[in-house]
Amino acid sequence: MRFDLKVALRYLLSNRLQSALLIGGVAVAVTVFTFNAALINGLAEFQIDRVVGSSAHVTIEPAQLRPAVLPARDNTDRLTASQVTLERREQIKQWRSVERTINTLPGVTGVSYNILGTGLVSRGQQTLPVTIKGVEPSRLAAIAPIDRNIVAGDARLGLNDVLIGRKLAENLGIRIGQPFFITSDQGRERTLTVRGLYATGIDSLDARLAYVNLDTARVMFDLPEGLSEIEIKLADIYVARQVAEQLAESTGLEATAWMDKNQNLRQALEGQGSSGNIIKMFTLITIVVGVASALLLTTFRRRPEIGIMRSFGISQRFVLSVFMIQGALIGVLGSLVGCILGFGFSTLLANISTGSGRTLPVDPSLGQYDVALLLAAAASIAAALWPARAASRIDPVEAISQ
Amino acid sequence: MINPAFTPSSDDLALLEVKDLRKVFIDRDFQTPVLKGVNFTLQKAEMVALLGPSGSGKSTLLTILGTLMRPSSGSFNMLGRELTTLKEKELSNFRNQEIGFIFQYHHLLPDFTALENVMFPHAGRLWRETRVGRERAAMLLDRVGLKDRMNYQATRLSGGQKQRVAIARALMNQPALVLADEPTGNLDRENADQVFDLMTEIQRETGTTFLLSTHDRELAERCQRRIYIESGVVVDQPVPRERTISAPRTGLRVIDGDAPSVVDRTSTTDRDLQRRA
């Protein structure tokens, strides 16, 4: 065993209560760190899952038509812009080639080829605006788990079927099997049959969105070939931006990642993350202050001993090392204990039901234990640096005569 | 016996040469000259007593010779090396290998055993304990009569035993010079005699040069040579001087062999008085 390690261990063991308190202090800070990480990250996952779980991770849309910019006729520096033509509709025409590109992408778990449009639903004296989404029946649940959210009827989408949210059904006073009169924004009227009711828990969807067969939508919105959008689901939601950039580049279409489509969520998550980071920073500061002050006291108490060591030619580096090792041991042991406590505490809370079968959004697997271990050990070593330097610079003559 | 066959080499007997060594302590605007040009030489394998009254500069001189403090001016050369020019790290190495310290108070490390205390200068230099170091430490402890106390925590030893461990520790790295600052000053007469005898024997066996400061004239007489220091300079012989001690209850009058040239009414302690009486 290295002799500096032996001396450091002996010093830690000689004052067991102080060492235990120090390790306990680091452990508590690391517990707070890891629990905070498990809570903030768990909460973020929960929120992301709620939003992203029933929507696309990457959405491909037609490139926006922009007004053409032309040089002015009088040869000046001015430019003129022509108005966007209203005759052309924004649509993805060559979607088969896009489909081939998507098929080559790794990590794609689901794709839906959609036609989107708006329409008005009439029932009795009531008329309500709705968003109509035409999807291939086989890909109905590729993006949102509509099949799992069906609360009445079933998820089949025949040519004359429509699936609507429970909220919309309540607003219209409509039930399974009843007719659904709809007029599309292209002026096409159609009578469909309510095949199923779904409830996603997101009001904006449950009250406004109606699913129809893709072929039905083609007729309703006069799109015999093209598509309004292509939605993609990924195994790793955090690569969505890269995938979107890649698709935009290779297809020339507009591809948007979920985080750019949900700015509010992004901001909320960033806010949460920042608060979490502040808490984590304070736990690290607690470690630094605690370890530094305790070791500084130890240094002061051991001044005569350090003076004696220096008097028989023990190097400053050796003394420095003894105190740095003490800091590192306190940090590593405290962090290990803290990680275990943090995991245990997070697991305990994650399993406590808050009523109606729900649990707190704490995810013990997201406790960032490796980061906590690394940072707490680094903080302890950094905290030991000052006392260690002070110890190594003790004047042996002054210390011995103390 | 540590090295019974030891005889000093006759071709080069000088171990330490001190020339015009001065030390001035400066505290804000006050300058206190403590050493005012000290000159002397130590030979290899001799035991020399350093005598002088309190405040004469003995401890400062030992501290400088032990390379723990730098002089204000002058030079001192040991084993052919001018020590005033060495850098801190070089001094530390030199101190570790060539100089041993024995203090008035034992200054053992309380969290370590007697054996570990003795091994410390060796293991601390190498950053690891070695079998050779352990064996030498054990041999030294055996020599100072503490074979059966090797694994005792330093705090469990008596005052005399602690000082014996300190002697063994000072000899661990086989230094050329051992500096002892009133090594028996903290011990009762019996223990003081035993410790002094032990040092004398070890000095003879190892050929290590001992320079020990003491107030104890009787012990000093048993050294091969005496250096007297008064008011920061080395003098040939102290002038015995009748001195009245400011002890109104006893009114003792003593003849102090190593008394300062200027009458010092405050520096002599009751303990000194009792011993000398």
XYZ file of C-alpha atoms in Angstrom:
679
model
C 0.000 0.000 0.000
C 1.223 3.485 -0.800
C 2.461 5.143 2.351
C 0.565 8.415 1.700
C -2.626 6.351 1.395
C -1.827 4.581 4.673
C -1.259 7.903 6.460
C -4.477 9.370 4.977
C -6.477 6.302 6.047
C -4.967 6.424 9.539
C -5.929 10.072 9.873
C -9.481 9.372 8.731
C -9.795 6.402 11.069
C -8.278 8.227 14.028
C -11.235 10.589 14.140
C -14.032 8.284 13.156
C -16.874 10.535 14.194
C -15.618 13.461 12.146
C -14.933 11.223 9.155
C -18.360 9.607 9.448
C -20.000 13.027 9.611
C -18.044 14.205 6.584
C -18.893 11.115 4.546
C -22.499 11.452 5.748
C -22.551 15.084 4.645
C -21.321 14.213 1.162
C -23.775 11.299 1.058
C -26.726 13.564 1.888
C -25.663 16.048 -0.791
C -25.307 13.248 -3.359
C -28.684 11.831 -2.302
C -30.258 15.215 -2.985
C -28.345 15.422 -6.275
C -29.433 12.017 -7.536
C -32.991 12.295 -6.266
C -33.273 15.724 -7.871
C -31.966 14.270 -11.141
C -34.379 11.329 -10.929
C -37.283 13.701 -10.274
C -36.446 16.377 -12.863
C -35.519 13.854 -15.549
C -38.467 11.627 -14.646
C -40.784 14.597 -14.877
C -39.285 15.643 -18.204
C -39.683 12.119 -19.576
C -43.252 12.073 -18.347
C -44.039 15.387 -20.017
C -42.243 14.454 -23.208
C -43.993 11.124 -23.266
C -47.363 12.782 -22.853
C -46.690 15.164 -25.719
C -44.427 13.150 -27.958
C -46.020 9.826 -27.161
C -49.094 10.692 -29.237
C -47.476 12.857 -31.866
C -44.790 12.584 -34.508
C -41.112 12.949 -33.745
C -40.378 14.307 -37.206
C -42.994 15.818 -39.487
C -42.339 16.270 -43.195
C -44.403 18.943 -44.921
C -44.337 20.479 -48.352
C -41.887 23.310 -48.802
C -43.708 26.560 -48.294
C -44.426 28.354 -51.502
C -42.537 31.601 -51.465
C -43.110 34.587 -53.664
C -40.589 34.729 -56.495
C -38.123 37.575 -56.212
C -37.232 39.243 -59.516
C -34.917 42.079 -60.519
C -36.674 45.364 -61.280
C -37.133 46.280 -64.909
C -35.464 49.661 -64.638
C -32.037 48.058 -63.890
C -31.836 49.540 -60.412
C -30.822 47.663 -57.280
C -34.441 47.185 -56.333
C -36.092 43.794 -56.370
C -39.717 43.018 -56.900
C -41.667 40.136 -55.438
C -44.568 38.504 -57.166
C -47.536 37.254 -55.179
C -47.702 33.536 -54.360
C -49.896 31.778 -56.777
C -53.156 30.624 -55.273
C -53.684 28.053 -57.950
C -51.101 25.612 -56.657
C -51.754 23.753 -53.406
C -49.019 22.935 -50.988
C -48.595 19.160 -51.086
C -46.004 16.428 -51.173
C -46.350 15.058 -54.650
C -43.358 12.784 -54.961
C -43.980 11.073 -51.672
C -43.068 7.627 -52.967
C -39.443 8.724 -53.323
C -39.596 10.223 -49.820
C -40.938 6.886 -48.603
C -37.900 5.148 -50.079
C -35.594 7.588 -48.307
C -37.379 7.039 -45.016
C -37.091 3.278 -45.413
C -33.309 3.596 -45.490
C -33.196 5.530 -42.197
C -32.194 3.639 -39.072
C -34.224 3.952 -35.866
C -37.577 4.638 -37.517
C -40.326 2.838 -35.613
C -43.388 4.134 -37.433
C -44.425 6.217 -40.457
C -47.793 7.667 -41.340
C -48.681 9.229 -44.699
C -51.451 11.731 -44.100
C -53.782 14.166 -45.694
C -54.862 16.959 -43.433
C -57.696 19.336 -43.871
C -60.408 21.163 -42.064
C -64.118 20.800 -42.242
C -67.385 21.566 -40.545
C -69.488 18.920 -38.841
C -73.225 19.484 -38.599
C -75.667 17.807 -36.297
C -79.044 19.269 -35.867
C -78.603 22.967 -35.400
C -74.991 22.571 -34.320
C -71.996 23.104 -36.579
C -68.498 22.571 -35.249
C -65.118 22.993 -36.959
C -62.924 19.879 -37.010
C -59.522 18.848 -38.275
C -59.696 15.832 -40.488
C -56.774 13.511 -40.742
C -56.721 10.950 -43.509
C -54.519 7.976 -42.691
C -53.911 4.523 -44.081
C -55.938 2.152 -41.863
C -52.893 -0.083 -41.388
C -50.881 2.867 -40.054
C -53.577 4.295 -37.829
C -51.611 3.653 -34.638
C -48.196 4.330 -36.153
C -47.940 7.722 -34.486
C -50.603 8.131 -31.787
C -51.736 4.956 -30.031
C -55.328 5.555 -31.124
C -56.115 1.843 -31.062
C -55.216 1.748 -27.367
C -57.202 4.902 -26.656
C -60.456 3.625 -28.101
C -63.118 3.915 -25.389
C -66.130 2.929 -27.486
C -66.548 1.071 -30.786
C -63.393 -0.042 -32.576
C -60.433 1.327 -34.494
C -61.335 0.076 -37.945
C -61.246 2.720 -40.688
C -63.370 1.712 -43.646
C -64.001 4.105 -46.506
C -67.103 5.468 -44.809
C -65.876 5.342 -41.236
C -64.712 8.056 -38.923
C -63.043 7.903 -35.519
C -63.633 10.906 -33.320
C -62.634 12.030 -29.866
C -64.963 11.435 -26.946
C -65.124 15.151 -26.265
C -66.242 15.931 -29.825
C -68.868 13.189 -29.556
C -70.130 14.742 -26.346
C -70.210 18.203 -27.885
C -72.170 16.904 -30.857
C -74.258 14.496 -28.821
C -73.301 11.711 -31.207
C -72.826 7.999 -30.512
C -71.227 4.954 -32.165
C -72.886 3.969 -35.413
C -74.565 7.310 -35.946
C -74.040 9.409 -39.091
C -71.460 12.164 -39.166
C -72.214 14.945 -41.674
C -69.116 16.738 -42.768
C -68.279 19.437 -45.289
C -64.595 19.760 -46.208
C -62.837 23.069 -46.819
C -62.906 22.081 -50.502
C -66.706 22.141 -50.324
C -67.157 18.369 -50.552
C -69.949 16.962 -48.384
C -69.840 13.477 -47.052
C -71.759 11.395 -44.588
C -69.613 9.026 -42.577
C -70.417 6.630 -39.757
C -68.903 7.009 -36.285
C -66.941 3.747 -35.883
C -65.097 4.485 -32.682
C -64.531 7.026 -29.953
C -61.086 7.662 -28.546
C -59.820 9.524 -25.512
C -56.145 10.575 -25.475
C -56.546 12.839 -22.458
C -55.408 15.819 -24.546
C -58.468 18.044 -24.935
C -57.323 19.747 -28.131
C -57.218 16.354 -29.849
C -60.264 14.794 -28.262
C -62.471 17.778 -29.166
C -61.187 18.574 -32.671
C -59.564 15.715 -34.510
C -61.385 13.182 -36.666
C -59.615 10.254 -38.350
C -60.775 9.070 -41.753
C -59.459 6.625 -44.320
C -56.681 8.128 -46.513
C -58.653 7.368 -49.678
C -61.738 9.093 -48.257
C -59.597 12.138 -47.467
C -58.225 12.192 -51.053
C -61.730 12.647 -52.331
C -62.772 15.138 -49.670
C -59.724 17.362 -50.177
C -59.144 16.932 -53.887
C -55.729 15.398 -53.536
C -55.678 12.381 -55.840
C -51.916 11.869 -55.557
C -50.167 14.042 -53.064
C -49.990 14.143 -49.290
C -50.217 16.937 -46.725
C -47.628 15.521 -44.392
C -45.586 12.507 -43.476
C -45.164 11.729 -39.780
C -42.264 9.700 -38.441
C -41.761 8.071 -35.082
C -38.234 7.309 -33.887
C -36.754 4.893 -31.372
C -34.577 7.690 -29.921
C -36.534 10.919 -29.737
C -33.393 12.957 -29.070
C -31.973 12.375 -32.547
C -35.108 13.868 -34.099
C -33.384 17.105 -35.025
C -30.552 15.355 -36.859
C -33.031 13.094 -38.674
C -35.131 16.121 -39.618
C -32.098 17.960 -40.989
C -31.039 14.894 -42.929
C -34.514 14.459 -44.435
C -34.874 18.133 -45.283
C -31.574 18.023 -47.108
C -32.251 14.829 -49.033
C -35.886 15.567 -49.979
C -35.976 19.341 -50.264
C -39.112 19.320 -48.126
C -39.607 20.915 -44.737
C -38.853 18.499 -41.933
C -39.426 19.579 -38.343
C -38.397 17.785 -35.166
C -40.819 17.480 -32.258
C -38.810 19.843 -30.065
C -39.081 22.596 -32.645
C -42.786 22.023 -33.060
C -43.384 22.211 -29.292
C -41.544 25.345 -28.265
C -43.568 25.659 -25.054
C -42.599 22.181 -23.950
C -38.995 22.849 -24.813
C -39.009 26.045 -22.769
C -40.723 24.318 -19.848
C -38.175 21.508 -19.919
C -35.314 23.963 -20.140
C -36.735 25.874 -17.163
C -37.062 22.669 -15.184
C -33.582 21.618 -16.197
C -32.148 24.968 -15.104
C -33.828 24.782 -11.676
C -32.519 21.247 -11.322
C -29.032 22.381 -12.247
C -29.168 25.146 -9.645
C -30.112 22.605 -6.967
C -27.314 20.326 -8.152
C -24.866 23.224 -8.065
C -25.836 24.009 -4.488
C -25.345 20.399 -3.442
C -21.853 20.519 -4.942
C -21.142 23.807 -3.161
C -22.310 22.169 0.092
C -19.814 19.356 -0.501
C -16.966 21.758 -1.248
C -17.678 23.972 1.785
C -18.197 21.009 4.136
C -15.137 19.053 3.088
C -12.890 22.120 2.842
C -13.807 23.462 6.285
C -13.467 20.088 7.999
C -10.138 19.337 6.359
C -8.906 22.831 7.127
C -9.671 22.199 10.782
C -7.858 18.875 10.583
C -4.892 20.628 8.995
C -4.819 23.132 11.822
C -5.112 20.436 14.465
C -2.287 18.445 12.891
C 0.067 21.379 12.351
C 2.701 20.130 14.830
C 2.632 16.652 13.281
C 2.993 18.072 9.791
C 5.838 20.247 11.080
C 7.562 17.136 12.447
C 7.136 15.281 9.165
C 8.636 18.221 7.325
C 11.482 18.372 9.848
C 12.629 14.913 8.899
C 12.538 15.742 5.250
C 9.123 14.504 4.181
C 8.365 16.433 0.989
C 5.614 18.994 0.563
C 4.201 16.777 -2.177
C 3.804 13.913 0.255
C 1.892 16.091 2.748
C -0.233 17.475 -0.095
C -0.991 13.968 -1.265
C -2.030 12.793 2.228
C -4.679 15.500 2.468
C -5.816 15.171 -1.153
C -6.316 11.441 -0.619
C -8.420 12.178 2.458
C -10.615 14.482 0.338
C -10.872 11.887 -2.420
C -11.746 9.066 -0.004
C -14.417 11.172 1.670
C -15.787 12.127 -1.755
C -15.862 8.624 -3.209
C -17.234 6.920 -0.088
C -19.810 9.684 0.476
C -20.858 9.560 -3.183
C -21.271 5.794 -3.161
C -23.407 5.922 -0.037
C -25.313 8.905 -1.495
C -25.980 7.089 -4.779
C -27.356 4.070 -2.927
C -29.527 6.284 -0.718
C -30.634 8.381 -3.712
C -31.601 5.278 -5.689
C -33.428 3.816 -2.701
C -35.276 7.045 -1.977
C -36.243 7.544 -5.636
C -37.422 3.939 -5.933
C -39.471 4.305 -2.769
C -41.189 7.452 -4.016
C -41.641 6.082 -7.536
C -43.687 3.256 -6.072
C -45.917 5.373 -3.877
C -49.303 5.833 -5.478
C -50.693 9.340 -5.467
C -54.244 8.064 -6.035
C -56.121 6.928 -9.161
C -53.312 4.457 -9.788
C -50.772 7.135 -10.641
C -47.313 7.437 -9.135
C -44.951 10.361 -8.794
C -43.036 10.985 -12.014
C -39.724 9.951 -10.385
C -37.554 7.689 -12.504
C -34.840 6.045 -10.347
C -32.986 4.976 -13.496
C -32.429 8.629 -14.415
C -30.607 9.588 -11.198
C -27.362 10.446 -13.066
C -25.431 8.371 -10.557
C -22.265 8.325 -12.647
C -22.325 12.107 -12.974
C -23.028 12.490 -9.241
C -20.182 10.149 -8.349
C -17.768 11.929 -10.636
C -18.784 15.457 -9.652
C -18.946 14.779 -5.901
C -15.551 13.092 -5.937
C -14.141 15.952 -8.021
C -15.748 18.495 -5.665
C -14.245 16.753 -2.642
C -10.807 16.619 -4.228
C -11.098 20.275 -5.220
C -12.240 21.085 -1.687
C -9.220 19.271 -0.266
C -6.841 21.235 -2.441
C -6.863 24.369 -0.320
C -6.344 22.640 3.065
C -3.794 20.314 1.471
C -1.800 23.215 0.086
C -2.042 24.969 3.443
C -0.765 21.801 5.128
C 2.112 21.352 2.717
C 3.226 24.951 3.250
C 3.280 24.796 7.030
C 6.512 26.192 8.406
C 7.987 23.291 10.409
C 9.752 25.578 12.898
C 6.575 27.471 13.699
C 4.498 24.302 13.834
C 6.891 22.409 16.113
C 7.087 25.267 18.564
C 3.272 25.445 18.666
C 25.169 -2.949 18.615
C 24.331 -0.979 15.531
C 27.775 -0.859 14.002
C 30.439 -1.967 16.482
C 33.245 -1.823 13.967
C 32.854 1.872 13.296
C 35.995 4.015 13.147
C 35.987 7.453 11.591
C 37.941 7.884 8.434
C 41.138 9.687 9.179
C 41.585 11.440 5.844
C 38.614 13.779 6.147
C 37.303 14.355 9.591
C 35.408 17.588 9.074
C 31.641 17.148 8.924
C 30.270 20.624 9.345
C 31.899 23.973 8.955
C 29.993 27.060 10.093
C 31.298 30.464 9.001
C 30.099 33.858 10.186
C 26.516 32.642 10.472
C 24.046 35.409 11.274
C 20.340 35.509 11.829
C 18.253 38.610 12.300
C 14.550 38.291 12.996
C 12.543 41.130 11.553
C 9.117 41.945 12.926
C 7.698 45.045 11.275
C 10.161 47.784 12.178
C 11.994 45.770 14.823
C 15.134 43.882 14.004
C 16.327 41.333 16.503
C 19.799 39.941 15.814
C 19.932 36.461 17.363
C 23.082 35.024 15.790
C 25.814 37.574 15.319
C 28.485 35.720 13.416
C 28.810 32.131 14.610
C 31.921 30.152 13.652
C 32.777 26.572 14.528
C 33.507 23.192 13.034
C 32.154 19.732 13.856
C 34.191 16.633 13.182
C 32.780 13.314 12.116
C 31.810 10.973 14.920
C 32.016 13.385 17.784
C 29.480 14.245 20.410
C 29.347 17.934 21.078
C 27.306 19.837 23.635
C 25.978 23.257 22.750
C 25.691 25.328 25.856
C 24.288 28.721 26.479
C 21.643 30.493 28.459
C 18.074 30.786 27.283
C 17.836 33.307 24.475
C 21.483 32.942 23.497
C 20.548 31.541 20.080
C 21.067 27.792 20.633
C 17.708 26.736 19.244
C 17.972 29.152 16.324
C 21.400 27.777 15.500
C 20.150 24.171 15.614
C 17.159 25.099 13.468
C 19.416 26.669 10.844
C 21.910 23.776 10.928
C 18.930 21.436 10.555
C 18.041 23.335 7.346
C 14.609 24.211 8.712
C 15.399 27.928 8.598
C 17.695 29.961 6.389
C 20.349 32.201 7.910
C 20.381 35.942 7.162
C 24.013 35.663 6.066
C 27.080 33.496 6.424
C 27.585 29.946 5.267
C 27.615 26.420 6.528
C 29.019 23.516 4.691
C 28.211 19.910 5.450
C 29.786 16.905 3.807
C 31.229 19.203 1.172
C 27.911 20.823 0.254
C 27.188 24.477 0.846
C 23.717 24.266 2.333
C 22.801 27.959 2.167
C 22.615 27.766 -1.625
C 20.369 24.702 -1.891
C 16.762 25.016 -2.988
C 13.878 24.032 -0.731
C 13.376 20.614 -2.316
C 17.093 19.826 -2.212
C 17.227 20.895 1.420
C 14.295 18.640 2.223
C 16.044 15.670 0.609
C 19.313 16.489 2.320
C 17.573 16.812 5.677
C 15.854 13.481 5.177
C 19.060 11.623 4.455
C 21.765 13.395 6.418
C 20.152 15.024 9.456
C 18.223 13.571 12.354
C 16.280 15.590 14.893
C 15.559 14.930 18.533
C 13.392 17.532 20.214
C 12.860 18.353 23.868
C 9.296 17.142 23.468
C 9.301 13.787 21.669
C 6.860 14.895 18.922
C 5.854 11.369 17.983
C 2.925 11.002 15.603
C 0.131 9.890 17.946
C -1.867 7.869 15.413
C 1.033 5.581 14.611
C 2.785 2.788 16.443
C 6.338 3.078 17.727
C 7.549 1.038 14.740
C 5.644 3.189 12.243
C 6.973 6.364 13.843
C 10.528 5.127 13.421
C 9.890 3.999 9.842
C 8.235 7.273 8.884
C 11.308 9.192 7.587
C 12.213 6.211 5.389
C 8.728 5.290 4.150
C 7.804 8.957 3.657
C 10.791 9.460 1.383
C 10.058 6.340 -0.694
C 6.228 6.778 -0.500
C 6.011 3.141 0.561
C 7.019 0.876 3.392
C 9.753 -1.598 2.632
C 10.928 -4.755 4.321
C 14.390 -3.260 4.711
C 12.917 -0.162 6.379
C 10.790 -2.253 8.698
C 13.748 -4.415 9.699
C 15.955 -1.394 10.382
C 13.225 0.299 12.431
C 12.739 -2.893 14.427
C 16.490 -3.168 14.989
C 16.677 0.447 16.176
C 13.765 -0.043 18.554
C 15.447 -3.144 19.841
C 18.616 -1.106 20.372
C 16.798 1.564 22.384
C 15.251 -1.161 24.532
C 11.731 -1.076 23.154
C 11.569 -4.390 21.335
C 8.462 -5.360 23.237
C 6.771 -1.990 22.613
C 7.154 -1.879 18.826
C 3.496 -2.186 18.051
C 2.328 0.050 20.857
C 0.498 3.175 19.833
C 2.793 6.153 20.501
C 0.295 7.564 22.990
C 0.596 4.426 25.153
C 4.303 4.876 25.822
C 5.799 6.643 28.827
C 7.759 9.903 28.491
C 11.144 8.157 28.544
C 9.993 5.506 26.082
C 8.674 8.161 23.713
C 12.020 9.932 23.729
C 13.764 6.625 23.002
C 11.459 6.149 19.992
C 12.344 9.699 18.925
C 16.052 8.789 19.094
C 15.451 5.685 16.986
C 13.475 7.780 14.490
C 16.284 10.327 14.233
C 18.685 7.498 13.319
C 16.387 5.744 10.844
C 17.959 7.076 7.654
C 21.499 6.747 9.022
C 22.132 10.504 9.120
C 25.589 12.012 9.359
C 24.451 14.510 11.974
C 21.870 14.323 14.750
C 20.717 17.598 16.217
C 19.183 17.291 19.637
C 17.497 20.301 21.183
C 17.471 19.709 24.944
C 16.644 16.034 24.450
C 16.482 15.331 28.157
C 14.871 18.616 29.150
C 11.483 17.082 29.562
C 12.544 14.022 31.523
C 13.205 13.352 35.182
C 16.792 12.815 36.289
C 16.751 9.040 36.021
C 15.171 8.996 32.583
C 17.366 11.887 31.457
C 20.506 9.913 32.425
C 19.253 6.784 30.680
C 18.374 8.626 27.498
C 21.679 10.463 27.501
C 23.614 7.225 28.068
C 21.707 5.663 25.213
C 22.575 8.526 22.893
C 26.225 8.331 23.894
C 26.355 4.605 23.247
C 24.612 4.864 19.905
C 26.841 7.742 18.908
C 29.905 5.623 19.600
C 28.476 2.618 17.781
C 27.331 4.451 14.683
C 29.865 7.208 14.382
C 27.080 9.671 13.905
C 27.920 13.194 14.954
C 25.662 14.498 17.716
C 25.241 18.167 18.453
C 23.015 18.583 21.458
C 21.946 21.714 23.166
C 21.473 21.441 26.896
C 21.242 23.424 30.059
C 22.407 20.406 31.989
C 26.087 21.044 32.727
C 26.592 17.575 34.120
C 25.470 15.942 30.889
C 27.456 18.435 28.855
C 30.601 17.417 30.726
C 30.105 13.888 29.484
C 30.306 15.010 25.834
C 33.600 14.954 23.987
C 33.506 18.669 23.363
C 31.479 21.722 24.340
C 30.615 24.819 22.327
C 29.502 27.836 24.321
C 27.246 30.381 22.786
C 26.443 33.705 24.370
C 24.358 36.493 22.937
C 24.588 35.044 19.461
C 28.321 34.397 19.259
C 30.520 31.425 20.127
C 32.835 32.110 23.050
C 35.870 30.150 24.195
C 34.757 29.586 27.762
C 31.926 31.019 29.735
C 33.084 33.219 32.579
C 31.710 31.733 35.793
C 29.808 34.517 37.359
C 28.093 34.918 40.660
C 24.519 35.634 40.091
C 21.627 36.461 42.315
C 18.435 34.863 41.173
C 15.275 36.804 41.597
C 13.654 34.217 43.816
C 12.668 36.129 46.910
C 11.430 33.137 48.864
C 14.560 31.037 48.453
C 17.170 33.740 47.981
C 19.346 31.118 46.276
C 22.759 32.133 45.051
C 24.189 29.993 42.302
C 27.359 29.830 40.313
C 26.191 29.269 36.728
C 28.816 27.841 34.429
C 26.955 28.684 31.251
C 25.494 31.945 32.500
C 25.063 34.812 30.089
C 27.561 37.598 30.116
C 24.783 40.001 30.942
C 22.906 39.160 34.123
C 19.578 37.682 33.135
C 17.051 37.831 35.941
C 14.190 36.273 34.067
C 15.473 33.436 31.977
C 16.335 30.899 34.649
C 13.465 28.711 35.642
C 12.756 27.194 39.028
C 13.413 23.810 37.492
C 16.858 24.885 36.390
C 17.497 26.157 39.850
C 16.446 22.960 41.491
C 18.594 20.924 39.178
C 21.663 23.061 39.650
C 21.162 23.381 43.381
